[in-house]
């Protein structure tokens, strides 16, 4: 009976079908959402713009230049970790078609390939040039190119919420461990400190539900003194011994010295530091004050985005806080560079409605949804109707795309480790969403032509 069941299963499932019937599988692939993304990407132009060449040797040789770019798109479509992405790539024939690779009976075991490719691409990323390539390819599927909407959002990095005490403790802990390793290597005695005592006190403090001002000040004072002692000893140690240490070590110590100075000034004078560091590992992050009810402060990249017919483009991406109201002129110029058309209608939030921006849009005959100043004009009812339509487009379509990208395209928390790779992560997340939208429009047009 069991043998009969096994023979029935063998007739039902053909385990070699992925190699015998690649054409049939490929046809099915193009019907999926991933297939639509594949058709919307201008692969050859992207490879040329990135300046990628095939690997001659090394563990990444199995990915072609197209496959390396495809892996970044796939990361945001799948919305999973690097390890899980490679596991799925090993077993999913659609993922292999997308990445221009056929593994057959082989398996990729090195999941760090994804991170290595991300680092490679981030070093040659030119956002404006690549977005021009995208728009040129998508132009037949974008209507009303003379209309645009702009707004800014923040894509948060994956860091824990940085309080003053957490930052100081992380700096103390990192420096203490580094000094122990250094002293052991140089056969030098580590100076006495109250590290273990304050470690217990910090753990007790972190478990407290109500952290009083007295407790906070006491712990902050002690951690500042301990950190100052470690920094002084580290300076003496390196001065007295000729030690070659990696650049990363010196960079981290430099960041810790900055944190110490900022926290000392804040503790003694109460003055908030400029260019405040919020993470030892990501010293480029700054607090982005958004003024939202749930999250008043966010930590990540702030992006000023331009949307044309539901397709998003990056006007500016910065880890420093900026006033998006000053970016209206550059947004208009970017839209006109992309479309090669004069912009006629522009939707923007109230923060963009400065006097300088009002004079600019009036001079260039651009209609906006800015709240008018002064007495009502002759055609105020018609103008109010147009402004309402522009506002609705911005509020529903553009702001809706922010949430869609964060929830469905792996942009809720950016888990890259460096400034360049975070920018690349955001770039591919935004354009994966764009490619699916364009791919669906392509499929819709083909369906209409066939009907």
Short mmCIF file of C-alpha atoms in Angstrom, two decimals:
data_model
loop_
_atom_site.label_atom_id
_atom_site.label_comp_id
_atom_site.label_asym_id
_atom_site.label_seq_id
_atom_site.Cartn_x
_atom_site.Cartn_y
_atom_site.Cartn_z
CA UNK A 1 0.00 0.00 0.00
CA UNK A 2 2.84 2.38 0.93
CA UNK A 3 4.72 1.56 -2.29
CA UNK A 4 1.57 2.30 -4.31
CA UNK A 5 1.21 5.70 -2.55
CA UNK A 6 4.87 6.58 -3.27
CA UNK A 7 4.45 5.71 -6.98
CA UNK A 8 1.30 7.92 -7.14
CA UNK A 9 3.25 10.84 -5.63
CA UNK A 10 6.07 10.34 -8.11
CA UNK A 11 3.57 10.62 -10.98
CA UNK A 12 2.00 13.74 -9.41
CA UNK A 13 5.24 15.66 -8.64
CA UNK A 14 8.13 15.79 -11.07
CA UNK A 15 11.17 16.96 -9.08
CA UNK A 16 13.13 17.49 -12.29
CA UNK A 17 10.47 19.72 -13.85
CA UNK A 18 12.39 22.88 -12.92
CA UNK A 19 15.13 21.81 -15.35
CA UNK A 20 12.96 20.03 -17.93
CA UNK A 21 10.25 22.68 -18.29
CA UNK A 22 12.03 25.99 -17.70
CA UNK A 23 10.00 27.74 -20.42
CA UNK A 24 6.68 26.84 -18.74
CA UNK A 25 7.96 27.98 -15.35
CA UNK A 26 9.24 31.22 -16.88
CA UNK A 27 5.82 31.96 -18.38
CA UNK A 28 4.21 31.45 -14.99
CA UNK A 29 6.87 33.72 -13.42
CA UNK A 30 5.86 36.67 -15.61
CA UNK A 31 2.26 36.42 -14.38
CA UNK A 32 3.33 37.04 -10.75
CA UNK A 33 4.00 40.39 -9.04
CA UNK A 34 7.71 39.57 -9.08
CA UNK A 35 7.48 39.04 -12.84
CA UNK A 36 5.81 42.45 -13.22
CA UNK A 37 8.68 44.08 -11.28
CA UNK A 38 11.15 42.25 -13.54
CA UNK A 39 9.51 43.63 -16.69
CA UNK A 40 9.44 47.18 -15.32
CA UNK A 41 13.19 47.34 -14.59
CA UNK A 42 15.53 48.70 -17.34
CA UNK A 43 18.21 46.11 -16.54
CA UNK A 44 20.85 46.88 -19.19
CA UNK A 45 20.79 50.63 -18.53
CA UNK A 46 21.02 50.09 -14.75
CA UNK A 47 24.01 47.75 -15.15
CA UNK A 48 25.70 50.38 -17.33
CA UNK A 49 24.89 53.20 -14.89
CA UNK A 50 26.21 51.24 -11.91
CA UNK A 51 29.30 50.29 -13.95
CA UNK A 52 29.10 46.61 -12.97
CA UNK A 53 31.22 43.88 -14.54
CA UNK A 54 31.16 40.08 -14.15
CA UNK A 55 33.31 38.67 -11.34
CA UNK A 56 36.35 36.75 -12.51
CA UNK A 57 36.81 34.91 -9.21
CA UNK A 58 35.50 34.73 -5.65
CA UNK A 59 32.33 33.42 -3.98
CA UNK A 60 30.06 35.97 -5.70
CA UNK A 61 30.92 34.87 -9.24
CA UNK A 62 27.58 33.06 -9.57
CA UNK A 63 25.68 36.41 -9.66
CA UNK A 64 25.84 38.31 -12.94
CA UNK A 65 25.79 42.16 -12.88
CA UNK A 66 22.04 42.01 -13.51
CA UNK A 67 21.65 39.41 -10.75
CA UNK A 68 23.38 41.64 -8.20
CA UNK A 69 20.96 44.51 -8.85
CA UNK A 70 18.03 42.05 -8.89
CA UNK A 71 19.02 40.74 -5.46
CA UNK A 72 18.52 44.25 -4.01
CA UNK A 73 15.03 44.52 -5.55
CA UNK A 74 14.22 41.00 -4.32
CA UNK A 75 15.29 41.92 -0.77
CA UNK A 76 12.57 44.59 -0.57
CA UNK A 77 9.93 42.53 -2.36
CA UNK A 78 10.47 39.58 0.01
CA UNK A 79 10.85 41.85 3.08
CA UNK A 80 13.05 39.43 5.01
CA UNK A 81 16.56 39.15 6.47
CA UNK A 82 19.63 38.39 4.33
CA UNK A 83 19.84 34.84 5.69
CA UNK A 84 16.18 34.08 4.95
CA UNK A 85 16.46 35.69 1.50
CA UNK A 86 19.26 33.29 0.52
CA UNK A 87 17.31 30.33 1.96
CA UNK A 88 14.29 31.26 -0.17
CA UNK A 89 16.46 31.88 -3.23
CA UNK A 90 17.82 28.32 -2.91
CA UNK A 91 14.35 26.80 -3.11
CA UNK A 92 12.22 29.28 -5.12
CA UNK A 93 12.46 28.98 -8.91
CA UNK A 94 10.75 32.38 -9.39
CA UNK A 95 13.42 34.09 -7.24
CA UNK A 96 16.11 32.40 -9.34
CA UNK A 97 14.54 33.62 -12.60
CA UNK A 98 14.42 37.13 -11.14
CA UNK A 99 18.11 37.06 -10.11
CA UNK A 100 19.25 35.67 -13.49
CA UNK A 101 20.56 32.48 -11.88
CA UNK A 102 19.70 28.77 -11.99
CA UNK A 103 21.09 26.80 -9.05
CA UNK A 104 19.82 23.34 -10.00
CA UNK A 105 21.12 20.96 -7.33
CA UNK A 106 23.54 23.54 -5.85
CA UNK A 107 22.85 25.69 -2.80
CA UNK A 108 24.20 29.07 -1.72
CA UNK A 109 25.38 28.80 1.88
CA UNK A 110 27.08 32.19 2.33
CA UNK A 111 24.22 34.56 3.20
CA UNK A 112 26.72 37.45 3.57
CA UNK A 113 26.74 37.70 -0.23
CA UNK A 114 23.73 40.05 0.08
CA UNK A 115 25.63 42.40 2.40
CA UNK A 116 28.75 42.30 0.19
CA UNK A 117 26.73 43.22 -2.90
CA UNK A 118 24.94 45.97 -0.97
CA UNK A 119 28.30 47.50 0.01
CA UNK A 120 29.52 47.24 -3.59
CA UNK A 121 26.47 49.00 -5.06
CA UNK A 122 26.31 51.69 -2.35
CA UNK A 123 29.80 52.86 -3.32
CA UNK A 124 28.68 53.76 -6.88
CA UNK A 125 25.08 54.90 -6.25
CA UNK A 126 24.09 58.07 -8.15
CA UNK A 127 20.44 58.71 -7.35
CA UNK A 128 19.72 61.47 -9.90
CA UNK A 129 21.28 59.59 -12.83
CA UNK A 130 19.51 56.32 -11.95
CA UNK A 131 16.13 58.02 -11.51
CA UNK A 132 16.54 59.62 -14.93
CA UNK A 133 17.07 56.11 -16.35
CA UNK A 134 13.95 54.87 -14.55
CA UNK A 135 11.76 57.76 -15.73
CA UNK A 136 12.91 57.43 -19.37
CA UNK A 137 11.95 53.73 -19.30
CA UNK A 138 8.62 54.35 -17.55
CA UNK A 139 7.60 57.45 -19.53
CA UNK A 140 4.93 55.70 -21.72
CA UNK A 141 3.12 54.56 -18.56
CA UNK A 142 3.13 57.92 -16.69
CA UNK A 143 0.31 60.37 -17.46
CA UNK A 144 -0.01 64.06 -16.59
CA UNK A 145 3.72 64.66 -16.22
CA UNK A 146 3.05 68.40 -15.76
CA UNK A 147 1.46 67.67 -12.34
CA UNK A 148 3.40 66.74 -9.20
CA UNK A 149 3.09 66.57 -5.40
CA UNK A 150 5.86 66.90 -2.81
CA UNK A 151 6.24 65.98 0.86
CA UNK A 152 8.88 64.73 3.30
CA UNK A 153 9.04 61.66 5.53
CA UNK A 154 11.57 59.92 7.78
CA UNK A 155 12.77 56.34 7.28
CA UNK A 156 13.91 55.22 10.72
CA UNK A 157 17.16 53.35 11.34
CA UNK A 158 17.22 50.32 13.59
CA UNK A 159 18.68 51.81 16.79
CA UNK A 160 17.41 51.62 20.33
CA UNK A 161 15.97 54.82 21.77
CA UNK A 162 19.03 56.81 22.94
CA UNK A 163 18.71 58.33 26.42
CA UNK A 164 21.71 60.13 27.94
CA UNK A 165 22.35 57.33 30.43
CA UNK A 166 22.14 54.59 27.76
CA UNK A 167 24.62 56.44 25.56
CA UNK A 168 27.12 56.98 28.35
CA UNK A 169 26.87 53.37 29.50
CA UNK A 170 27.35 52.02 25.96
CA UNK A 171 30.45 54.22 25.61
CA UNK A 172 31.84 53.06 28.99
CA UNK A 173 31.14 49.41 28.21
CA UNK A 174 32.74 49.52 24.73
CA UNK A 175 35.84 51.35 25.96
CA UNK A 176 36.30 49.07 29.00
CA UNK A 177 36.21 45.93 26.82
CA UNK A 178 38.58 47.49 24.26
CA UNK A 179 41.04 48.49 27.01
CA UNK A 180 40.98 45.01 28.55
CA UNK A 181 41.88 43.42 25.20
CA UNK A 182 44.58 46.05 24.61
CA UNK A 183 46.13 45.63 28.09
CA UNK A 184 46.17 41.86 27.72
CA UNK A 185 47.96 42.14 24.37
CA UNK A 186 50.52 44.67 25.72
CA UNK A 187 50.86 42.86 29.06
CA UNK A 188 49.96 46.05 30.92
CA UNK A 189 47.86 46.17 34.08
CA UNK A 190 44.41 47.66 33.67
CA UNK A 191 43.91 50.54 36.16
CA UNK A 192 41.49 50.02 39.01
CA UNK A 193 38.00 51.33 38.40
CA UNK A 194 34.52 50.93 39.77
CA UNK A 195 33.26 49.46 36.49
CA UNK A 196 31.64 46.34 38.03
CA UNK A 197 29.97 48.41 40.77
CA UNK A 198 28.46 50.83 38.24
CA UNK A 199 27.50 47.97 35.95
CA UNK A 200 25.31 46.54 38.74
CA UNK A 201 23.90 49.99 39.50
CA UNK A 202 23.13 50.66 35.83
CA UNK A 203 21.31 47.31 35.51
CA UNK A 204 19.30 48.17 38.64
CA UNK A 205 18.57 51.64 37.27
CA UNK A 206 17.44 50.27 33.88
CA UNK A 207 14.94 47.97 35.63
CA UNK A 208 13.34 50.83 37.57
CA UNK A 209 9.91 51.86 36.35
CA UNK A 210 10.15 55.40 37.67
CA UNK A 211 13.56 56.97 37.10
CA UNK A 212 13.67 60.04 39.33
CA UNK A 213 15.73 63.16 38.55
CA UNK A 214 17.99 62.43 41.54
CA UNK A 215 18.74 58.88 40.28
CA UNK A 216 19.37 60.11 36.73
CA UNK A 217 21.78 62.85 37.84
CA UNK A 218 23.67 60.53 40.18
CA UNK A 219 24.16 57.87 37.50
CA UNK A 220 25.06 60.42 34.80
CA UNK A 221 27.69 62.05 37.02
CA UNK A 222 29.29 58.68 37.85
CA UNK A 223 29.32 57.51 34.21
CA UNK A 224 30.89 60.79 33.05
CA UNK A 225 33.69 60.39 35.61
CA UNK A 226 34.25 56.75 34.68
CA UNK A 227 34.30 57.54 30.97
CA UNK A 228 36.74 60.41 31.52
CA UNK A 229 39.07 58.05 33.42
CA UNK A 230 38.98 55.42 30.66
CA UNK A 231 39.58 58.02 27.91
CA UNK A 232 42.56 59.43 29.80
CA UNK A 233 44.08 55.97 30.29
CA UNK A 234 43.49 55.07 26.63
CA UNK A 235 45.33 58.22 25.53
CA UNK A 236 48.30 57.45 27.82
CA UNK A 237 48.41 53.83 26.69
CA UNK A 238 48.62 54.68 22.99
CA UNK A 239 51.19 57.43 23.66
CA UNK A 240 53.47 55.05 25.58
CA UNK A 241 53.20 52.08 23.20
CA UNK A 242 53.56 51.92 19.43
CA UNK A 243 50.41 50.01 18.59
CA UNK A 244 48.81 49.69 15.16
CA UNK A 245 45.05 49.58 15.50
CA UNK A 246 42.39 49.44 12.78
CA UNK A 247 40.71 52.62 11.50
CA UNK A 248 37.42 51.43 12.92
CA UNK A 249 38.86 51.50 16.46
CA UNK A 250 40.13 55.07 16.11
CA UNK A 251 36.82 56.18 14.56
CA UNK A 252 34.81 54.68 17.46
CA UNK A 253 37.09 56.26 20.10
CA UNK A 254 36.76 59.63 18.31
CA UNK A 255 32.95 59.24 18.41
CA UNK A 256 33.07 58.36 22.15
CA UNK A 257 35.16 61.48 22.86
CA UNK A 258 32.53 63.58 21.06
CA UNK A 259 29.74 61.91 23.06
CA UNK A 260 31.62 62.57 26.31
CA UNK A 261 32.06 66.27 25.48
CA UNK A 262 28.41 66.67 24.41
CA UNK A 263 27.07 64.91 27.52
CA UNK A 264 29.44 66.83 29.84
CA UNK A 265 28.30 70.19 28.43
CA UNK A 266 24.66 69.10 28.66
CA UNK A 267 25.11 67.95 32.28
CA UNK A 268 27.02 71.02 33.49
CA UNK A 269 25.38 73.84 31.50
CA UNK A 270 22.09 72.30 30.29
CA UNK A 271 22.85 73.51 26.74
CA UNK A 272 21.61 71.15 24.03
CA UNK A 273 24.51 70.12 21.74
CA UNK A 274 24.53 70.82 18.01
CA UNK A 275 25.01 67.78 15.78
CA UNK A 276 24.06 65.47 18.63
CA UNK A 277 25.33 61.90 18.27
CA UNK A 278 22.68 59.31 19.15
CA UNK A 279 24.52 56.06 18.34
CA UNK A 280 28.15 54.95 18.70
CA UNK A 281 27.94 52.60 15.71
CA UNK A 282 26.02 55.10 13.55
CA UNK A 283 27.61 58.46 14.31
CA UNK A 284 25.92 60.04 11.26
CA UNK A 285 22.40 59.74 12.75
CA UNK A 286 20.74 62.85 14.17
CA UNK A 287 17.42 63.41 15.98
CA UNK A 288 14.73 64.31 13.44
CA UNK A 289 12.02 66.29 15.26
CA UNK A 290 8.73 65.57 13.46
CA UNK A 291 6.20 66.78 16.03
CA UNK A 292 3.90 63.76 15.65
CA UNK A 293 1.64 62.67 18.49
CA UNK A 294 3.05 59.14 18.69
CA UNK A 295 6.69 59.86 17.74
CA UNK A 296 7.88 63.38 18.36
CA UNK A 297 11.48 62.46 17.48
CA UNK A 298 12.68 59.91 14.91
CA UNK A 299 16.20 58.67 14.17
CA UNK A 300 16.97 58.00 10.54
CA UNK A 301 17.12 59.55 7.08
CA UNK A 302 14.75 62.37 6.19
CA UNK A 303 13.64 62.22 2.54
CA UNK A 304 11.99 64.95 0.51
CA UNK A 305 9.98 63.08 -2.13
CA UNK A 306 8.47 64.08 -5.43
CA UNK A 307 5.53 62.12 -6.87
CA UNK A 308 4.42 62.19 -10.52
CA UNK A 309 1.28 60.18 -11.34
CA UNK A 310 1.75 57.93 -8.31
CA UNK A 311 5.46 57.25 -8.98
CA UNK A 312 7.90 58.48 -6.31
CA UNK A 313 11.33 60.04 -6.80
CA UNK A 314 13.90 61.19 -4.23
CA UNK A 315 14.58 64.94 -4.32
CA UNK A 316 16.80 65.00 -1.22
CA UNK A 317 17.91 62.43 1.33
CA UNK A 318 19.75 63.60 4.44
CA UNK A 319 20.53 62.31 7.94
CA UNK A 320 20.57 65.91 9.21
CA UNK A 321 17.26 67.58 9.91
CA UNK A 322 16.21 70.14 7.29
CA UNK A 323 13.21 72.33 6.61
CA UNK A 324 11.43 70.80 3.61
CA UNK A 325 9.81 74.20 2.92
CA UNK A 326 13.12 75.36 1.44
CA UNK A 327 13.16 72.47 -1.06
CA UNK A 328 10.16 73.52 -3.21
CA UNK A 329 12.20 75.22 -5.95
CA UNK A 330 14.63 72.29 -6.26
CA UNK A 331 11.64 69.88 -6.36
CA UNK A 332 10.14 71.82 -9.29
CA UNK A 333 13.47 71.84 -11.12
CA UNK A 334 13.96 68.09 -10.56
CA UNK A 335 10.45 67.35 -11.90
CA UNK A 336 11.19 69.40 -15.01
CA UNK A 337 14.59 67.73 -15.52
CA UNK A 338 12.94 64.30 -15.35
CA UNK A 339 9.90 65.00 -17.53
CA UNK A 340 11.32 67.65 -19.88
CA UNK A 341 8.01 69.52 -19.39
CA UNK A 342 7.08 72.69 -17.54
CA UNK A 343 5.33 71.98 -14.26
CA UNK A 344 1.79 73.41 -14.18
CA UNK A 345 0.26 71.98 -10.96
CA UNK A 346 2.05 71.36 -7.65
CA UNK A 347 0.58 69.94 -4.43
CA UNK A 348 2.45 70.63 -1.20
CA UNK A 349 1.90 70.81 2.55
CA UNK A 350 1.34 74.07 4.44
CA UNK A 351 5.03 74.17 5.49
CA UNK A 352 5.97 74.83 1.84
CA UNK A 353 3.70 77.90 1.62
CA UNK A 354 6.37 80.51 2.46
CA UNK A 355 6.34 83.97 0.88
CA UNK A 356 9.42 83.10 -1.24
CA UNK A 357 7.73 79.94 -2.54
CA UNK A 358 4.47 81.81 -3.25
CA UNK A 359 6.37 84.37 -5.35
CA UNK A 360 8.20 81.56 -7.17
CA UNK A 361 5.06 79.60 -8.16
CA UNK A 362 3.24 82.81 -9.17
CA UNK A 363 6.18 83.87 -11.36
CA UNK A 364 6.21 80.47 -13.13
CA UNK A 365 2.38 80.17 -13.37
CA UNK A 366 2.27 77.02 -11.22
CA UNK A 367 -1.09 76.28 -9.57
CA UNK A 368 -0.86 75.07 -5.95
CA UNK A 369 -3.12 74.18 -3.03
CA UNK A 370 -1.62 76.86 -0.76
CA UNK A 371 -4.13 78.66 1.41
CA UNK A 372 -4.60 82.11 -0.23
CA UNK A 373 -3.71 85.35 1.53
CA UNK A 374 -5.78 88.55 1.51
CA UNK A 375 -9.35 89.04 0.30
CA UNK A 376 -11.14 86.46 -1.84
CA UNK A 377 -10.77 86.88 -5.59
CA UNK A 378 -13.39 86.81 -8.32
CA UNK A 379 -12.99 83.09 -9.07
CA UNK A 380 -12.36 81.92 -5.51
CA UNK A 381 -14.93 79.10 -5.69
CA UNK A 382 -13.33 77.49 -8.75
CA UNK A 383 -9.88 77.97 -7.21
CA UNK A 384 -11.02 76.35 -3.95
CA UNK A 385 -12.33 73.35 -5.90
CA UNK A 386 -9.00 72.91 -7.72
CA UNK A 387 -7.03 73.32 -4.47
CA UNK A 388 -9.22 70.66 -2.83
CA UNK A 389 -8.48 68.18 -5.63
CA UNK A 390 -4.72 68.84 -5.39
CA UNK A 391 -4.79 68.42 -1.59
CA UNK A 392 -6.73 65.17 -1.90
CA UNK A 393 -4.17 63.81 -4.37
CA UNK A 394 -1.29 64.68 -2.04
CA UNK A 395 -2.95 63.49 1.18
CA UNK A 396 -4.26 60.18 -0.18
CA UNK A 397 -1.78 59.12 -2.84
CA UNK A 398 1.59 60.50 -1.70
CA UNK A 399 1.16 60.12 2.07
CA UNK A 400 -0.43 56.72 1.47
CA UNK A 401 2.69 55.63 -0.42
CA UNK A 402 4.81 56.44 2.66
CA UNK A 403 2.91 53.91 4.73
CA UNK A 404 2.84 51.34 1.93
CA UNK A 405 6.62 51.46 1.49
CA UNK A 406 7.26 51.19 5.22
CA UNK A 407 4.84 48.33 5.80
CA UNK A 408 5.32 46.27 2.63
CA UNK A 409 8.76 47.14 1.21
CA UNK A 410 11.05 46.69 4.22
CA UNK A 411 11.40 50.40 5.06
CA UNK A 412 9.79 50.43 8.51
CA UNK A 413 13.22 50.00 10.11
CA UNK A 414 16.32 50.35 7.96
CA UNK A 415 18.70 47.62 9.13
CA UNK A 416 21.79 48.57 7.11
CA UNK A 417 24.94 49.37 9.10
CA UNK A 418 26.55 52.33 7.29
CA UNK A 419 25.46 55.68 5.87
CA UNK A 420 25.96 54.59 2.23
CA UNK A 421 24.16 51.25 2.61
CA UNK A 422 21.22 52.91 4.40
CA UNK A 423 20.79 55.29 1.45
CA UNK A 424 20.94 52.34 -0.97
CA UNK A 425 18.40 50.43 1.17
CA UNK A 426 15.94 53.35 1.00
CA UNK A 427 16.53 53.88 -2.74
CA UNK A 428 15.74 50.26 -3.64
CA UNK A 429 12.76 50.13 -1.25
CA UNK A 430 11.13 53.15 -2.93
CA UNK A 431 11.82 51.95 -6.47
CA UNK A 432 10.69 48.37 -5.82
CA UNK A 433 7.26 49.83 -5.02
CA UNK A 434 7.48 51.98 -8.19
CA UNK A 435 8.44 48.99 -10.37
CA UNK A 436 5.45 46.94 -9.19
CA UNK A 437 3.10 49.83 -9.95
CA UNK A 438 4.59 50.33 -13.43
CA UNK A 439 4.58 46.55 -14.05
CA UNK A 440 0.87 46.41 -13.28
CA UNK A 441 0.22 49.29 -15.68
CA UNK A 442 2.20 47.45 -18.38
CA UNK A 443 0.15 44.29 -17.81
CA UNK A 444 -3.07 46.35 -17.91
CA UNK A 445 -2.15 47.89 -21.26
CA UNK A 446 -1.29 44.48 -22.75
CA UNK A 447 -4.62 43.10 -21.49
CA UNK A 448 -6.51 45.99 -23.14
CA UNK A 449 -4.67 45.49 -26.43
CA UNK A 450 -5.43 41.75 -26.36
CA UNK A 451 -9.12 42.45 -25.71
#
